[in-house]
Amino acid sequence: MSNIFFTSDLHFGHANVITFDNRPFATVEEMDAELIKRWNNKVGKGDLVYVLGDMIWKSSNNDAENLIRSLNGQIILIKGNHDRFLGNAKAKKALAGVKDYDDIVVTLADGQKRRCILSHYYTPFYNGHIYQAIHLHGHSHNSQESIVEQEMTRMLNQRGFYTEIYNVGCMHWNYEPVTLDEIIATRQQAKRITNYDRVRNLSIEDLAKGIQCPLEGFDDITDMGFSKMECVEPSGCRECCINWLKSEAKQ
């Protein structure tokens, strides 16, 4: 039985990405060789791999074609913003498919089927999110943008908009493709969201309400609200509210 894997932002041939991601490789040649090795140690000949963009930074002659053919499995590329190698007809033909976006169903090890929305870019309100679809993306590496994306996902869930979003950039997954089972397993291992995480995204109006009475769902804050705060009008001191909460909320 074949497996389905996901990865993104490999950036084969890109020397500068080693510094950008703080990748554990000394040279671009070492990086490319290790990426191929880790890929082939994980992926079998009959497996399917979705690369969610930025697979190859640049190549000359038929380097891209040879690189693709050195990787196990059939590869479907969801185009990123740095996949200029697709201008090489032979390299493009070596792929099993090239798409801008995809909407697929993956069967987990326990037989459960999960709908997956695939794109290079993070999409907060992706298709099917209200029906428990999963969104897989890349692009943001380990950047500040990636941190903001995670904060946005938490905020959406805290406000009742169901989302399940994962960045499959290779730098987040030991530089190797991963299955959906492996990806989902990290959700159970994730750090518990604290009240500080929840409240830092509240509006000034909600913060003001919290001073007067407990906020629904915040049952582990001292005194069930913001009653210890000295100020009574938070509109001009949001930072004070947040700093107080950080000190009082159980981490």
Coordinates of N, CA and C in Angstrom, one line a residue, residues 103-210:
D103 N -7.4 20.0 -3.4 CA -8.4 19.7 -2.4 C -8.5 18.2 -2.5
I104 N -7.9 17.5 -1.5 CA -7.8 16.0 -1.6 C -8.3 15.4 -0.3
V105 N -8.5 14.1 -0.3 CA -8.9 13.3 0.9 C -7.8 12.3 1.2
V106 N -7.4 12.3 2.4 CA -6.3 11.4 2.8 C -6.8 10.4 3.9
T107 N -6.5 9.1 3.7 CA -6.9 8.1 4.7 C -5.9 7.9 5.7
L108 N -6.2 8.1 7.0 CA -5.2 7.9 8.1 C -5.0 6.5 8.4
A109 N -4.1 6.2 9.2 CA -3.7 4.8 9.6 C -4.9 4.1 10.2
D110 N -5.7 4.8 10.9 CA -6.9 4.1 11.6 C -8.1 4.0 10.7
G111 N -8.0 4.4 9.4 CA -9.0 4.3 8.4 C -9.9 5.5 8.3
Q112 N -9.7 6.5 9.2 CA -10.4 7.8 9.1 C -10.0 8.6 7.9
K113 N -10.9 9.2 7.2 CA -10.6 10.0 6.1 C -10.7 11.5 6.4
R114 N -9.7 12.2 6.0 CA -9.6 13.7 6.3 C -9.4 14.4 5.0
R115 N -10.2 15.5 4.8 CA -10.1 16.3 3.7 C -8.9 17.3 3.9
C116 N -8.1 17.5 2.9 CA -6.9 18.4 3.1 C -6.9 19.4 2.0
I117 N -6.8 20.7 2.4 CA -6.7 21.8 1.4 C -5.2 22.2 1.3
L118 N -4.7 22.1 0.1 CA -3.2 22.3 -0.1 C -2.9 23.6 -0.8
S119 N -2.1 24.4 -0.3 CA -1.6 25.6 -1.0 C -0.2 26.0 -0.5
H120 N 0.5 26.8 -1.3 CA 1.8 27.2 -0.8 C 1.6 28.2 0.3
Y121 N 0.5 29.0 0.3 CA 0.4 30.1 1.2 C -0.7 29.8 2.3
Y122 N -0.4 30.3 3.5 CA -1.3 30.2 4.6 C -2.7 30.9 4.2
T123 N -3.8 30.2 4.5 CA -5.1 30.8 4.2 C -6.0 30.6 5.4
P124 N -6.3 31.7 6.2 CA -7.0 31.6 7.4 C -8.4 30.9 7.2
F125 N -9.2 31.5 6.3 CA -10.5 30.9 6.1 C -10.5 30.1 4.8
Y126 N -9.9 28.9 4.9 CA -9.7 28.1 3.8 C -11.0 27.3 3.5
N127 N -11.1 26.8 2.3 CA -12.3 26.0 1.9 C -12.5 24.8 2.8
G128 N -13.7 24.7 3.4 CA -14.1 23.5 4.2 C -13.7 23.5 5.6
H129 N -13.2 24.7 6.1 CA -12.7 24.7 7.5 C -13.8 24.4 8.5
I130 N -15.0 24.9 8.1 CA -16.2 24.6 9.1 C -16.6 23.2 9.0
Y131 N -16.1 22.4 8.1 CA -16.4 21.0 8.0 C -15.3 20.1 8.5
Q132 N -14.4 20.7 9.3 CA -13.2 20.0 9.8 C -12.2 19.6 8.8
A133 N -12.1 20.3 7.7 CA -11.0 20.1 6.7 C -9.7 20.6 7.4
I134 N -8.6 20.0 6.9 CA -7.3 20.4 7.3 C -6.6 21.3 6.3
H135 N -5.9 22.3 6.6 CA -5.2 23.1 5.7 C -3.7 22.9 5.9
L136 N -3.0 22.5 4.8 CA -1.5 22.3 4.8 C -0.9 23.4 3.9
H137 N 0.2 24.0 4.4 CA 0.8 25.1 3.6 C 2.3 25.2 3.9
G138 N 3.0 26.1 3.2 CA 4.4 26.3 3.4 C 4.6 27.8 3.4
H139 N 5.7 28.2 2.7 CA 6.1 29.6 2.4 C 6.8 30.4 3.5
S140 N 6.3 30.3 4.8 CA 6.7 31.2 5.8 C 8.0 30.8 6.6
H141 N 8.5 29.6 6.3 CA 9.7 29.1 7.0 C 9.6 29.2 8.5
N142 N 10.7 29.7 9.1 CA 10.7 30.0 10.6 C 10.6 31.5 10.8
S143 N 10.1 32.2 9.9 CA 10.1 33.7 10.0 C 9.0 34.2 11.0
Q144 N 9.1 35.6 11.2 CA 8.1 36.2 12.0 C 6.7 36.0 11.4
E145 N 6.6 35.9 10.1 CA 5.3 35.7 9.5 C 4.8 34.3 10.0
S146 N 5.6 33.3 10.1 CA 5.1 32.0 10.6 C 4.6 32.1 12.0
I147 N 5.2 32.9 12.8 CA 4.7 33.1 14.2 C 3.4 33.8 14.2
V148 N 3.2 34.8 13.4 CA 1.9 35.5 13.3 C 0.8 34.6 12.8
E149 N 1.2 33.7 11.8 CA 0.2 32.7 11.3 C -0.3 31.8 12.4
Q150 N 0.6 31.4 13.3 CA 0.2 30.5 14.4 C -0.7 31.3 15.4
E151 N -0.4 32.6 15.6 CA -1.2 33.4 16.5 C -2.6 33.6 15.9
M152 N -2.7 33.8 14.6 CA -4.0 34.0 13.9 C -4.8 32.7 14.0
T153 N -4.2 31.6 13.8 CA -4.9 30.3 13.9 C -5.5 30.1 15.3
R154 N -4.7 30.4 16.4 CA -5.2 30.3 17.7 C -6.3 31.3 18.0
M155 N -6.2 32.5 17.4 CA -7.2 33.5 17.6 C -8.6 33.0 17.0
L156 N -8.5 32.5 15.8 CA -9.7 32.0 15.1 C -10.4 30.9 15.9
N157 N -9.6 30.0 16.4 CA -10.2 28.9 17.2 C -10.8 29.4 18.5
Q158 N -10.1 30.4 19.1 CA -10.6 30.9 20.3 C -12.0 31.6 20.1
R159 N -12.1 32.2 18.9 CA -13.4 32.9 18.6 C -14.4 32.0 18.0
G160 N -14.2 30.7 17.9 CA -15.2 29.8 17.5 C -15.1 29.4 16.0
F161 N -14.1 29.9 15.3 CA -13.9 29.5 13.9 C -13.0 28.3 13.8
Y162 N -13.6 27.1 13.6 CA -12.7 25.9 13.6 C -11.7 26.0 12.5
T163 N -10.5 25.8 12.8 CA -9.4 25.7 11.8 C -8.4 24.7 12.3
E164 N -7.8 23.9 11.4 CA -6.7 23.0 11.7 C -5.7 23.2 10.6
I165 N -4.6 24.0 11.0 CA -3.7 24.4 10.0 C -2.3 24.0 10.4
Y166 N -1.5 23.5 9.4 CA -0.1 23.0 9.7 C 0.8 23.5 8.6
N167 N 1.9 24.0 9.0 CA 3.0 24.4 8.1 C 3.9 23.2 7.8
V168 N 3.9 22.7 6.6 CA 4.7 21.5 6.3 C 6.1 21.8 5.7
G169 N 6.5 23.1 5.9 CA 7.9 23.4 5.5 C 8.9 22.5 6.1
C170 N 9.9 22.0 5.3 CA 10.8 21.0 5.7 C 11.6 21.3 6.9
M171 N 11.8 22.6 7.2 CA 12.6 23.0 8.3 C 11.8 22.8 9.6
H172 N 10.5 22.5 9.6 CA 9.7 22.2 10.8 C 9.6 20.7 11.0
W173 N 10.1 19.9 10.0 CA 10.0 18.4 10.1 C 11.2 17.7 9.8
N174 N 12.3 18.2 10.4 CA 13.6 17.5 10.3 C 14.1 17.3 8.8
Y175 N 13.6 18.2 7.9 CA 14.0 18.2 6.5 C 13.7 16.9 5.8
E176 N 12.5 16.4 6.1 CA 12.0 15.2 5.4 C 10.5 15.2 5.2
P177 N 10.0 14.6 4.2 CA 8.5 14.5 4.0 C 7.9 13.8 5.2
V178 N 6.6 14.2 5.5 CA 5.9 13.6 6.6 C 4.5 13.2 6.1
T179 N 3.9 12.2 6.8 CA 2.6 11.8 6.5 C 1.6 12.7 7.3
L180 N 0.3 12.6 7.0 CA -0.7 13.3 7.7 C -0.8 12.8 9.1
D181 N -0.7 11.5 9.3 CA -0.7 10.9 10.7 C 0.4 11.6 11.5
E182 N 1.6 11.8 11.0 CA 2.7 12.4 11.7 C 2.4 13.9 12.0
I183 N 1.8 14.5 11.1 CA 1.4 15.9 11.2 C 0.4 16.1 12.3
I184 N -0.7 15.3 12.3 CA -1.8 15.5 13.2 C -1.3 15.1 14.7
A185 N -0.4 14.2 14.8 CA 0.1 13.8 16.1 C 0.7 14.9 16.8
T186 N 1.3 15.9 16.1 CA 1.9 17.1 16.8 C 0.8 17.9 17.5
R187 N -0.4 17.8 17.1 CA -1.5 18.6 17.7 C -1.7 18.2 19.1
Q188 N -1.6 16.9 19.4 CA -1.8 16.4 20.7 C -0.6 16.7 21.6
Q189 N 0.5 16.9 21.0 CA 1.7 17.2 21.7 C 2.0 18.7 22.0
A190 N 1.1 19.5 21.3 CA 1.3 21.0 21.4 C 1.1 21.5 22.8
K191 N 1.8 22.6 23.1 CA 1.7 23.2 24.4 C 0.2 23.7 24.7
R192 N -0.3 23.5 25.9 CA -1.6 24.0 26.2 C -1.7 25.5 26.0
I193 N -2.8 25.9 25.4 CA -3.0 27.3 25.2 C -3.3 27.9 26.6
T194 N -2.6 28.9 27.0 CA -2.8 29.6 28.3 C -3.9 30.7 28.2
N195 N -4.3 31.2 29.3 CA -5.2 32.3 29.3 C -4.5 33.5 28.8
Y196 N -3.3 33.6 29.0 CA -2.5 34.8 28.4 C -2.6 34.7 26.9
D197 N -2.4 33.5 26.3 CA -2.5 33.4 24.9 C -3.9 33.8 24.4
R198 N -4.9 33.4 25.1 CA -6.3 33.8 24.7 C -6.6 35.3 24.8
V199 N -6.2 35.9 25.9 CA -6.6 37.2 26.2 C -5.8 38.3 25.4
R200 N -4.6 37.9 25.0 CA -3.8 39.0 24.3 C -4.4 39.3 22.9
N201 N -5.4 38.5 22.5 CA -6.1 38.8 21.2 C -7.4 39.4 21.4
L202 N -7.8 39.6 22.7 CA -9.1 40.2 22.9 C -9.1 41.7 22.6
S203 N -10.3 42.2 22.3 CA -10.4 43.6 22.0 C -10.4 44.5 23.3
I204 N -10.2 45.8 23.1 CA -10.2 46.6 24.3 C -11.6 46.5 25.0
E205 N -12.7 46.4 24.2 CA -14.0 46.3 24.8 C -14.1 45.0 25.7
D206 N -13.6 43.9 25.2 CA -13.6 42.7 26.0 C -12.7 42.7 27.2
L207 N -11.6 43.4 27.1 CA -10.7 43.6 28.3 C -11.4 44.4 29.3
A208 N -12.2 45.5 28.9 CA -12.9 46.3 29.8 C -14.0 45.5 30.6
K209 N -14.6 44.6 29.8 CA -15.7 43.7 30.5 C -15.0 42.8 31.5
G210 N -13.8 42.4 31.2 CA -13.1 41.5 32.2 C -12.8 42.1 33.5

